[in-house]
Coordinates of C-alpha atoms in Angstrom, one line a residue:
M1 CA 21.1 -23.8 -13.5
S2 CA 22.8 -25.8 -15.4
Q3 CA 19.8 -28.5 -15.5
F4 CA 17.6 -25.4 -16.6
I5 CA 19.5 -25.6 -19.8
K6 CA 20.2 -29.3 -20.4
S7 CA 16.6 -30.5 -19.7
S8 CA 14.7 -28.4 -22.3
P9 CA 14.7 -30.6 -25.7
V10 CA 15.1 -27.4 -27.8
T11 CA 18.5 -28.8 -28.6
S12 CA 17.0 -31.9 -30.1
F13 CA 15.6 -29.1 -33.2
G14 CA 17.9 -27.9 -36.3
K15 CA 19.0 -24.4 -35.8
W16 CA 16.0 -22.7 -37.2
R17 CA 13.6 -25.1 -36.4
G18 CA 14.4 -24.3 -32.9
Y19 CA 14.1 -20.7 -33.3
F20 CA 10.8 -20.5 -35.2
F21 CA 8.9 -24.2 -34.4
P22 CA 10.2 -26.0 -31.5
I23 CA 7.5 -28.7 -31.4
H24 CA 7.6 -32.7 -32.1
R25 CA 5.2 -33.9 -34.6
H26 CA 3.3 -36.0 -32.0
E27 CA 3.1 -33.2 -29.7
F28 CA 0.8 -30.9 -32.7
I29 CA -2.6 -32.5 -30.9
K30 CA -1.9 -31.1 -28.2
F31 CA -1.1 -27.6 -28.8
L32 CA -2.4 -26.9 -32.1
P33 CA -5.9 -26.7 -30.7
M34 CA -4.5 -24.0 -28.0
M35 CA -2.9 -22.6 -30.1
A36 CA -6.3 -22.0 -32.1
M37 CA -7.9 -21.1 -28.7
L38 CA -6.1 -18.1 -27.9
M39 CA -5.5 -16.7 -31.6
L40 CA -9.7 -16.5 -31.2
I41 CA -9.2 -15.6 -27.9
V42 CA -6.5 -12.1 -28.7
F43 CA -8.8 -11.1 -31.5
N44 CA -11.2 -10.7 -29.4
Y45 CA -9.4 -9.0 -26.7
T46 CA -7.6 -6.6 -29.7
I47 CA -11.1 -5.5 -30.9
L48 CA -12.5 -5.0 -27.7
R49 CA -9.4 -3.3 -26.2
N50 CA -9.2 -0.6 -29.2
M51 CA -12.9 -0.4 -29.3
K52 CA -13.2 0.0 -25.3
D53 CA -11.0 3.5 -25.9
S54 CA -12.4 4.6 -28.5
V55 CA -16.0 4.4 -27.0
I56 CA -15.5 6.3 -23.2
V57 CA -12.2 8.6 -24.0
T58 CA -13.9 10.4 -27.2
A59 CA -17.2 11.1 -25.2
A60 CA -16.0 11.5 -21.6
G61 CA -12.0 13.0 -21.8
A62 CA -9.3 10.3 -20.8
E63 CA -9.7 11.5 -17.1
V64 CA -12.6 9.5 -16.9
I65 CA -10.4 6.4 -16.5
P66 CA -9.1 6.4 -13.6
F67 CA -12.3 6.8 -11.8
I68 CA -13.7 4.0 -13.6
K69 CA -10.7 1.8 -12.6
V70 CA -11.4 2.4 -9.0
W71 CA -15.1 2.8 -8.5
V72 CA -16.4 0.0 -11.0
M73 CA -13.8 -2.1 -12.3
L74 CA -11.8 -2.9 -8.8
P75 CA -15.4 -3.6 -7.3
C76 CA -16.4 -5.7 -10.8
A77 CA -13.0 -7.5 -10.8
V78 CA -12.9 -8.7 -7.2
L79 CA -17.0 -10.1 -7.7
I80 CA -16.1 -11.5 -11.0
T81 CA -13.2 -13.9 -9.1
L82 CA -15.4 -14.7 -6.2
I83 CA -18.0 -15.7 -9.1
F84 CA -15.1 -17.7 -10.9
A85 CA -14.0 -19.1 -7.3
K86 CA -17.6 -20.3 -6.7
L87 CA -17.8 -21.9 -10.6
T88 CA -14.6 -23.7 -9.9
N89 CA -15.8 -25.2 -6.7
R90 CA -19.1 -26.2 -8.5
F91 CA -18.6 -26.7 -11.6
S92 CA -15.4 -28.7 -14.1
Q93 CA -12.6 -26.4 -15.4
E94 CA -14.7 -27.1 -18.9
K95 CA -17.8 -26.2 -17.8
V96 CA -16.7 -22.9 -16.2
Y97 CA -14.9 -22.0 -19.9
Y98 CA -18.2 -22.4 -21.7
L99 CA -20.0 -20.1 -18.5
M100 CA -17.6 -17.4 -18.5
I101 CA -17.3 -17.5 -22.4
S102 CA -21.1 -17.1 -23.1
G103 CA -21.7 -14.2 -20.2
F104 CA -19.5 -12.0 -21.8
L105 CA -20.4 -12.4 -25.0
I106 CA -24.0 -11.9 -24.1
C107 CA -22.9 -8.5 -22.2
Y108 CA -21.4 -7.5 -25.8
G109 CA -24.2 -8.3 -28.1
L110 CA -26.4 -6.2 -25.6
F111 CA -24.5 -3.4 -25.6
A112 CA -23.7 -2.9 -29.0
F113 CA -27.8 -3.8 -30.1
V114 CA -29.9 -2.5 -27.0
L115 CA -27.9 0.1 -25.1
Y116 CA -26.0 1.9 -27.5
P117 CA -28.7 2.1 -30.0
M118 CA -30.4 4.0 -26.7
R119 CA -27.6 5.7 -25.5
D120 CA -29.3 9.1 -25.9
A121 CA -32.1 8.3 -23.6
L122 CA -30.6 6.3 -21.5
H123 CA -27.6 8.5 -20.0
P124 CA -28.5 11.4 -17.8
H125 CA -27.3 14.4 -19.3
E126 CA -28.9 16.5 -17.1
S127 CA -28.2 16.0 -14.0
A128 CA -24.5 15.2 -14.7
L129 CA -24.1 19.0 -16.1
A130 CA -26.0 19.9 -12.7
L131 CA -23.6 18.1 -10.6
M132 CA -20.8 20.0 -12.8
D133 CA -21.7 22.9 -11.5
W134 CA -21.2 22.4 -7.6
L135 CA -18.4 20.2 -7.8
P136 CA -14.9 21.0 -8.3
E137 CA -13.0 20.7 -11.8
G138 CA -11.2 17.9 -10.6
F139 CA -14.4 15.7 -10.2
K140 CA -15.4 16.0 -14.3
G141 CA -14.3 12.5 -14.9
L142 CA -16.4 10.8 -11.8
V143 CA -19.4 12.8 -13.4
N144 CA -18.5 11.7 -16.8
M145 CA -18.5 8.3 -15.5
Y146 CA -22.1 8.6 -14.1
R147 CA -23.0 11.0 -17.2
Y148 CA -22.0 7.5 -19.8
W149 CA -22.7 4.4 -17.8
T150 CA -23.6 2.4 -20.1
F151 CA -20.4 3.3 -21.9
T152 CA -18.2 2.7 -18.4
L153 CA -20.1 -0.8 -18.5
F154 CA -19.2 -1.8 -21.9
Y155 CA -15.4 -0.4 -20.8
V156 CA -15.3 -2.6 -18.0
V157 CA -16.8 -5.8 -19.3
S158 CA -14.1 -5.4 -22.3
E159 CA -11.4 -4.9 -19.8
L160 CA -12.3 -8.2 -18.2
W161 CA -11.9 -10.2 -21.0
S162 CA -8.1 -9.8 -20.9
S163 CA -8.1 -10.9 -17.0
M164 CA -10.6 -13.2 -16.8
I165 CA -11.1 -15.1 -20.3
M166 CA -7.3 -14.6 -21.5
T167 CA -4.9 -14.8 -18.6
T168 CA -7.1 -16.4 -16.1
L169 CA -9.1 -19.1 -18.4
F170 CA -6.7 -19.6 -21.2
W171 CA -3.2 -19.5 -19.6
G172 CA -4.9 -21.1 -16.2
L173 CA -5.5 -24.0 -18.8
A174 CA -2.3 -24.0 -20.6
N175 CA -0.1 -24.3 -17.3
E176 CA -2.2 -27.2 -16.0
V177 CA -1.7 -28.8 -19.7
Y178 CA 1.6 -28.5 -20.2
S179 CA 5.0 -28.8 -18.0
V180 CA 7.7 -26.6 -17.6
I181 CA 9.9 -28.3 -19.8
E182 CA 7.0 -28.2 -23.0
A183 CA 6.4 -24.6 -21.5
R184 CA 9.5 -23.0 -22.3
R185 CA 9.3 -24.5 -25.7
F186 CA 5.5 -23.7 -26.3
Y187 CA 4.7 -20.7 -24.8
G188 CA 6.8 -18.5 -27.4
V189 CA 5.3 -20.1 -30.5
L190 CA 2.4 -19.3 -28.5
T191 CA 3.5 -15.7 -28.1
I192 CA 3.9 -15.3 -32.0
A193 CA 0.7 -16.9 -32.7
G194 CA -1.5 -14.3 -30.1
N195 CA 0.3 -11.0 -31.9
F196 CA -0.2 -12.6 -35.2
A197 CA -4.0 -12.7 -34.4
G198 CA -4.5 -9.2 -33.0
I199 CA -2.5 -7.9 -36.3
I200 CA -5.7 -9.6 -38.2
A201 CA -8.1 -8.1 -35.5
S202 CA -6.7 -4.9 -36.3
E203 CA -6.2 -5.3 -39.9
V204 CA -9.9 -6.2 -40.0
T205 CA -10.9 -3.0 -37.8
V206 CA -8.8 -1.0 -40.4
L207 CA -11.5 -3.0 -43.0
V208 CA -14.7 -2.9 -41.2
T209 CA -14.3 0.9 -40.6
S210 CA -13.1 1.9 -43.5
W211 CA -16.4 -0.1 -45.4
T212 CA -18.8 1.2 -43.1
T213 CA -17.6 4.6 -43.5
S214 CA -17.9 4.9 -47.2
N215 CA -20.9 3.4 -47.4
S216 CA -22.7 5.1 -44.4
Q217 CA -23.9 8.6 -43.8
G218 CA -23.2 10.7 -40.7
F219 CA -20.3 10.2 -38.0
A220 CA -22.7 8.5 -35.1
Q221 CA -24.0 6.1 -37.8
D222 CA -20.6 5.3 -39.1
W223 CA -19.7 4.4 -35.3
E224 CA -22.5 2.6 -34.5
S225 CA -22.5 0.3 -37.6
V226 CA -18.8 -0.3 -37.3
M227 CA -19.3 -1.3 -33.7
Q228 CA -21.9 -3.3 -34.3
Y229 CA -19.9 -5.4 -36.8
L230 CA -17.0 -5.9 -35.0
I231 CA -19.1 -6.9 -31.7
V232 CA -20.6 -9.7 -34.3
A233 CA -17.0 -10.9 -35.5
V234 CA -16.3 -10.9 -31.5
I235 CA -19.8 -13.4 -30.8
G236 CA -18.3 -15.6 -33.8
A237 CA -14.8 -15.6 -32.6
G238 CA -15.8 -16.8 -28.9
I239 CA -18.4 -19.5 -30.3
V240 CA -15.3 -21.2 -32.3
S241 CA -13.0 -21.2 -29.4
M242 CA -15.5 -23.3 -27.2
G243 CA -16.3 -25.6 -30.2
I244 CA -12.6 -26.2 -30.0
F245 CA -12.5 -26.3 -26.6
Y246 CA -15.3 -29.0 -26.7
W247 CA -13.1 -30.9 -29.1
M248 CA -10.5 -30.6 -27.1
N249 CA -11.8 -32.3 -23.9
R250 CA -13.3 -35.2 -25.8
T251 CA -9.8 -36.1 -27.7
V252 CA -6.7 -34.3 -25.9
L253 CA -8.0 -33.8 -22.4
A254 CA -9.9 -37.3 -22.2
A255 CA -6.4 -39.4 -21.1
P256 CA -6.6 -39.6 -17.3
V257 CA -3.9 -37.4 -16.5
Y258 CA -6.2 -34.5 -16.9
E259 CA -9.0 -35.9 -15.2
E260 CA -8.4 -33.1 -12.5
L261 CA -9.3 -30.6 -15.5
H262 CA -13.3 -32.2 -15.0
S263 CA -13.8 -31.7 -11.9
S264 CA -14.9 -29.7 -9.5
I265 CA -12.6 -28.5 -6.8
E266 CA -15.0 -29.6 -4.2
T267 CA -14.9 -33.3 -6.0
I268 CA -11.0 -33.2 -6.1
E269 CA -11.2 -32.4 -2.1
H270 CA -13.6 -34.9 -1.5
K271 CA -11.2 -37.6 -3.5
K272 CA -8.7 -36.7 -1.4
K273 CA -10.7 -36.6 1.6
K274 CA -10.1 -33.4 3.0
K275 CA -11.8 -32.1 6.0
K276 CA -12.6 -28.6 4.8
R277 CA -12.6 -26.7 1.3
L278 CA -11.1 -23.3 1.0
S279 CA -12.9 -20.3 0.6
M280 CA -11.9 -17.5 -1.8
R281 CA -10.9 -15.4 1.0
E282 CA -8.9 -18.1 2.6
S283 CA -7.5 -19.2 -0.3
I284 CA -6.3 -15.6 -0.8
S285 CA -5.1 -15.7 3.1
Y286 CA -3.8 -19.0 2.4
L287 CA -1.3 -17.9 -0.6
S288 CA -0.5 -14.9 0.6
K289 CA 1.5 -16.3 3.0
S290 CA 3.9 -17.5 0.3
K291 CA 6.6 -15.7 -0.4
Y292 CA 6.7 -17.4 -4.4
I293 CA 2.7 -16.1 -4.6
I294 CA 3.6 -12.7 -3.2
C295 CA 6.5 -12.1 -5.4
I296 CA 4.3 -13.0 -8.5
A297 CA 1.1 -10.8 -7.1
I298 CA 3.8 -7.6 -7.0
I299 CA 5.1 -8.5 -10.5
V300 CA 1.7 -8.2 -12.3
V301 CA 0.4 -5.2 -9.6
S302 CA 3.5 -3.0 -11.0
Y303 CA 3.2 -4.2 -14.8
N304 CA -0.4 -3.1 -14.3
L305 CA 0.3 -0.1 -12.2
V306 CA 2.8 1.0 -14.5
I307 CA 1.3 0.6 -17.7
N308 CA -1.9 2.5 -16.2
L309 CA 0.0 5.4 -15.1
V310 CA 1.6 5.8 -18.6
E311 CA -1.4 5.0 -20.8
V312 CA -3.6 7.9 -19.1
V313 CA -1.5 10.3 -20.1
W314 CA -0.8 9.5 -23.4
K315 CA -4.5 8.6 -24.4
D316 CA -5.3 12.2 -23.6
K317 CA -2.8 13.2 -26.0
V318 CA -4.4 10.8 -28.6
S319 CA -7.9 12.3 -28.0
Q320 CA -7.0 15.5 -28.2
L321 CA -5.5 14.5 -31.9
Y322 CA -8.0 12.3 -32.4
P323 CA -11.6 14.0 -31.2
E324 CA -13.8 11.2 -33.2
S325 CA -14.4 7.7 -32.4
V326 CA -14.0 6.0 -35.6
D327 CA -10.6 8.0 -35.9
Y328 CA -9.7 7.1 -32.7
N329 CA -10.3 3.6 -33.3
T330 CA -9.0 4.1 -36.5
Y331 CA -5.4 5.2 -35.1
M332 CA -5.1 2.7 -32.1
A333 CA -5.3 -0.4 -34.4
H334 CA -2.7 0.8 -36.4
I335 CA -0.7 1.1 -33.0
T336 CA -2.0 -2.5 -32.3
I337 CA -0.9 -4.1 -35.6
A338 CA 3.0 -2.2 -34.7
T339 CA 2.7 -3.6 -31.3
N340 CA 1.9 -7.2 -32.8
I341 CA 4.8 -6.8 -35.6
I342 CA 7.5 -6.2 -32.6
S343 CA 6.0 -8.9 -30.0
S344 CA 6.2 -11.2 -33.1
T345 CA 9.5 -10.7 -33.7
A346 CA 11.0 -10.7 -30.2
A347 CA 8.8 -14.1 -29.3
F348 CA 10.7 -15.7 -32.2
F349 CA 13.7 -16.0 -29.7
I350 CA 11.8 -16.5 -26.6
S351 CA 12.5 -20.6 -26.6
Q352 CA 16.6 -19.3 -27.0
I353 CA 16.7 -16.5 -24.7
L354 CA 15.2 -18.8 -21.8
M355 CA 17.4 -21.6 -22.7
A356 CA 20.6 -18.8 -23.2
C357 CA 19.6 -16.5 -19.9
G358 CA 17.2 -18.4 -17.8
W359 CA 14.7 -17.5 -16.4
T360 CA 15.1 -14.6 -14.1
R361 CA 16.8 -12.6 -17.0
T362 CA 14.5 -13.2 -19.6
A363 CA 12.0 -11.7 -16.7
L364 CA 13.7 -9.0 -16.4
V365 CA 13.7 -7.7 -19.9
T366 CA 10.0 -6.2 -19.4
P367 CA 10.6 -3.8 -16.3
I368 CA 13.9 -2.7 -18.1
I369 CA 12.3 -1.9 -21.1
M370 CA 9.2 -0.1 -19.1
L371 CA 11.9 2.0 -17.8
V372 CA 13.8 3.0 -21.0
T373 CA 10.5 4.0 -22.4
C374 CA 9.0 5.9 -20.0
T375 CA 12.1 7.9 -19.2
G376 CA 11.9 9.0 -23.1
F377 CA 8.1 9.5 -23.0
F378 CA 8.2 11.5 -19.9
G379 CA 11.4 13.4 -20.7
F380 CA 10.0 14.3 -23.9
L381 CA 6.9 15.7 -21.9
F382 CA 9.1 17.8 -19.9
V383 CA 11.1 19.5 -22.5
Q384 CA 8.5 19.3 -25.4
D385 CA 9.1 23.1 -25.7
N386 CA 12.5 22.9 -27.1
M387 CA 12.2 19.7 -28.6
V388 CA 9.7 21.0 -31.6
T389 CA 12.0 23.0 -33.2
P390 CA 14.1 19.4 -34.6
F391 CA 11.0 18.1 -35.9
A392 CA 9.4 21.5 -37.6
F393 CA 10.7 20.7 -40.9
L394 CA 8.4 17.5 -41.2
G395 CA 5.4 20.6 -40.2
A396 CA 4.5 18.6 -36.7
T397 CA 3.1 19.8 -33.8
P398 CA 3.8 19.4 -30.4
L399 CA 0.6 17.5 -29.4
A400 CA 1.5 15.3 -32.7
I401 CA 4.6 14.7 -31.6
A402 CA 4.0 13.7 -28.0
V403 CA 0.9 11.2 -29.6
F404 CA 4.4 9.7 -31.5
F405 CA 6.4 9.0 -28.4
G406 CA 3.6 8.2 -26.4
G407 CA 2.6 5.4 -29.4
A408 CA 6.2 4.0 -29.6
Q409 CA 6.5 4.1 -25.8
N410 CA 3.3 1.8 -25.7
C411 CA 4.3 -0.4 -28.8
L412 CA 7.6 -1.4 -27.0
S413 CA 6.2 -1.9 -23.3
R414 CA 3.0 -3.9 -24.6
A415 CA 5.2 -5.7 -27.1
A416 CA 7.6 -6.6 -24.0
K417 CA 4.4 -7.5 -22.1
F418 CA 3.0 -10.4 -25.1
S419 CA 6.5 -11.8 -25.8
V420 CA 8.7 -11.8 -22.6
F421 CA 6.1 -10.8 -19.8
D422 CA 3.3 -13.1 -20.4
A423 CA 5.5 -16.2 -20.5
T424 CA 8.0 -16.1 -17.8
K425 CA 4.5 -15.0 -15.5
E426 CA 2.9 -18.6 -16.8
M427 CA 5.7 -20.0 -16.7
S428 CA 5.9 -19.0 -12.7
F429 CA 2.5 -20.6 -11.9
I430 CA 3.7 -24.4 -13.3
P431 CA 5.6 -25.8 -10.6
L432 CA 2.3 -25.1 -8.0
D433 CA -0.4 -27.4 -7.2
H434 CA -3.6 -27.7 -9.2
E435 CA -5.2 -25.4 -6.7
S436 CA -2.7 -23.3 -6.2
K437 CA -2.7 -22.6 -10.1
L438 CA -6.3 -22.3 -10.1
K439 CA -7.0 -19.7 -7.0
G440 CA -4.2 -18.5 -7.4
K441 CA -4.0 -17.3 -11.1
A442 CA -7.9 -16.0 -10.5
A443 CA -7.0 -14.0 -7.2
I444 CA -3.5 -12.5 -8.6
D445 CA -4.8 -12.2 -12.4
G446 CA -8.0 -11.6 -11.4
V447 CA -8.0 -9.0 -8.8
G448 CA -3.8 -8.2 -8.2
S449 CA -4.0 -6.8 -12.0
R450 CA -6.7 -4.7 -11.4
L451 CA -5.2 -3.7 -8.0
G452 CA -2.4 -2.6 -10.1
K453 CA -4.7 -0.6 -12.6
S454 CA -6.8 0.8 -9.8
G455 CA -3.2 2.1 -7.8
G456 CA -2.6 3.7 -10.5
S457 CA -6.1 5.1 -11.6
L458 CA -6.5 6.1 -7.5
I459 CA -2.7 7.9 -7.8
H460 CA -4.3 9.7 -10.5
Q461 CA -7.8 10.9 -9.2
G462 CA -5.3 12.3 -6.1
L463 CA -3.4 14.5 -8.3
L464 CA -5.9 15.1 -10.4
M465 CA -8.1 16.4 -7.6
I466 CA -4.9 19.0 -6.5
F467 CA -4.0 19.9 -10.2
S468 CA -7.0 19.5 -12.1
T469 CA -5.7 18.6 -15.4
L470 CA -3.6 15.5 -16.6
S471 CA -0.6 18.2 -17.8
A472 CA -0.2 19.5 -14.5
I473 CA 0.5 16.1 -12.9
T474 CA 2.7 14.6 -15.7
P475 CA 5.8 15.0 -13.5
F476 CA 4.5 13.5 -10.4
V477 CA 3.4 10.6 -12.3
G478 CA 7.1 10.4 -14.1
V479 CA 8.2 10.2 -10.6
I480 CA 6.4 7.3 -8.9
L481 CA 6.5 5.5 -11.9
M482 CA 10.4 4.9 -11.6
I483 CA 9.8 4.0 -7.8
V484 CA 7.4 1.0 -8.8
I485 CA 9.7 -0.2 -11.8
I486 CA 12.7 -0.5 -8.9
G487 CA 10.3 -2.6 -7.2
W488 CA 9.5 -4.5 -10.3
I489 CA 13.0 -5.2 -11.0
A490 CA 13.7 -6.4 -6.9
A491 CA 10.3 -8.7 -7.0
V492 CA 11.7 -10.5 -10.3
R493 CA 15.3 -11.6 -8.8
M494 CA 13.8 -12.8 -5.5
L495 CA 10.6 -15.1 -7.7
G496 CA 13.8 -16.1 -10.0
V497 CA 15.9 -17.5 -7.3
Q498 CA 12.8 -19.5 -5.7
F499 CA 11.4 -20.8 -9.5
N500 CA 14.7 -22.1 -10.2
V501 CA 15.3 -24.1 -6.8
I502 CA 11.8 -25.4 -7.0
V503 CA 12.5 -26.2 -10.8
D504 CA 15.6 -27.4 -9.8
K505 CA 14.5 -29.8 -7.2
Q506 CA 11.4 -30.8 -9.3
E507 CA 13.8 -32.3 -12.5
R508 CA 15.7 -34.2 -10.1
E509 CA 13.3 -36.0 -8.6
A510 CA 11.7 -36.8 -12.3
N511 CA 15.3 -37.6 -13.5
R512 CA 15.4 -40.7 -10.2
K513 CA 12.0 -41.5 -11.0
E514 CA 12.7 -42.2 -14.6
P515 CA 15.4 -45.4 -14.4
E516 CA 12.8 -46.7 -12.0
S517 CA 9.7 -46.0 -14.4
V518 CA 12.3 -48.2 -17.5
A519 CA 13.1 -50.7 -15.5
S520 CA 9.5 -51.3 -14.7
T521 CA 8.2 -50.8 -18.4
L522 CA 11.5 -53.6 -19.1
Q523 CA 10.0 -56.3 -16.8
E524 CA 6.2 -56.1 -17.6
C525 CA 7.7 -56.6 -21.1
V526 CA 9.8 -59.8 -20.4
P527 CA 7.9 -62.9 -20.9
A528 CA 6.6 -64.9 -17.4
N529 CA 8.5 -68.1 -18.5
A530 CA 11.5 -66.4 -19.7

């Protein structure tokens, strides 16, 4: 572990520079474009995350989310991961970036300007009501998923922006461009930039909402206009990010060392004279045999399982407190601002935490925070009738207090995710080879994250079909959460041991090669007649 600390160049900076911006001047051209791309992607992610909940939860209720994540989200995640694998086999990483982002932006435009204005004609309200007459109460979420099918599709495509564009495309590119040593310094600053973009997006949401509602008539018209303005901003940010990536590929990434980024997997394998390239199914099968990859998958699945189990319960309370889409969207925007402020503050210290504590202890921060905050939130729900009295002087209702505790849990857990979880998870991919990084990330972030969310949704569905309401299933959800988090902590410790072994080995090899490289360079510089 000593090599992990000594090899980091953060020590070459001053005290405050090491905390806030441990980037050398000659690295700006390699860092700043990536930072701008991430900010634009996170800007879109923040707007879409708040909007998708506002669209579906206020119309169909929070109980529809578990059904969407199992019956629509998971199949779509598998499908788009397969499409991604096919595209990477045939096209370069640059072309895949353009194709994927363009496809998403087109979907958002179609929903905002075509499907949503025609929602009354497109939604099968009568047949949905007929289904509700003979299906049990526990199937209400499934029926509403069908009833508001355009909202369901928008929810799914918005959710996939996070896993496919931000996680798979951007962070996959970052893992290719940066070394482990650079990642220790860069990823903390990138996290801060992403959080700042989230704050900007949330403020834009609040400003657009305030301006639109004060200049239009009628709630429905208000929300439709707000959504269309925000989608225009999303499309604009997506186009600008593609422009930056285009410039970066022709300047920064034009060096021979990045040759693999400009070639398809088929081309790379042909150059290496491999007999047979792996299909997506074979890639997943191959990666599943690696304990290293399995540990990453468990961590990703565990996080998404936990956050999904908690958020459904919390969002149900939020929808009861804010039943209108505009109010719900505004509240979620404020929650996002608070989350990003906390996350940005924590991200300032990521490089120093990695230096002082190492990968394993840093990665353990997220599950421990989830354990503490989930215990607090569910603990209040269990004893809320007895806990209302201390808050009575504030005039708060039990519902408002529950939303407050849930919002605090969501802020802290997501702040830990954005500042610590993402940085440590992405660093764990860096020691892998090119194909394992590319297809391993696609399998884990594209499908693994969906499996976690779908697993949480299956748990919700099963309990809802038995107990009918989210309030009744809350105690069972709390117990399941504790079990999952314990398994998550165990996986982090196992992965930490393997990560440190691989990194130490690679750094020893690099240190052995460095004197040889210096000697070779000096020999070339000596004149032949010397």
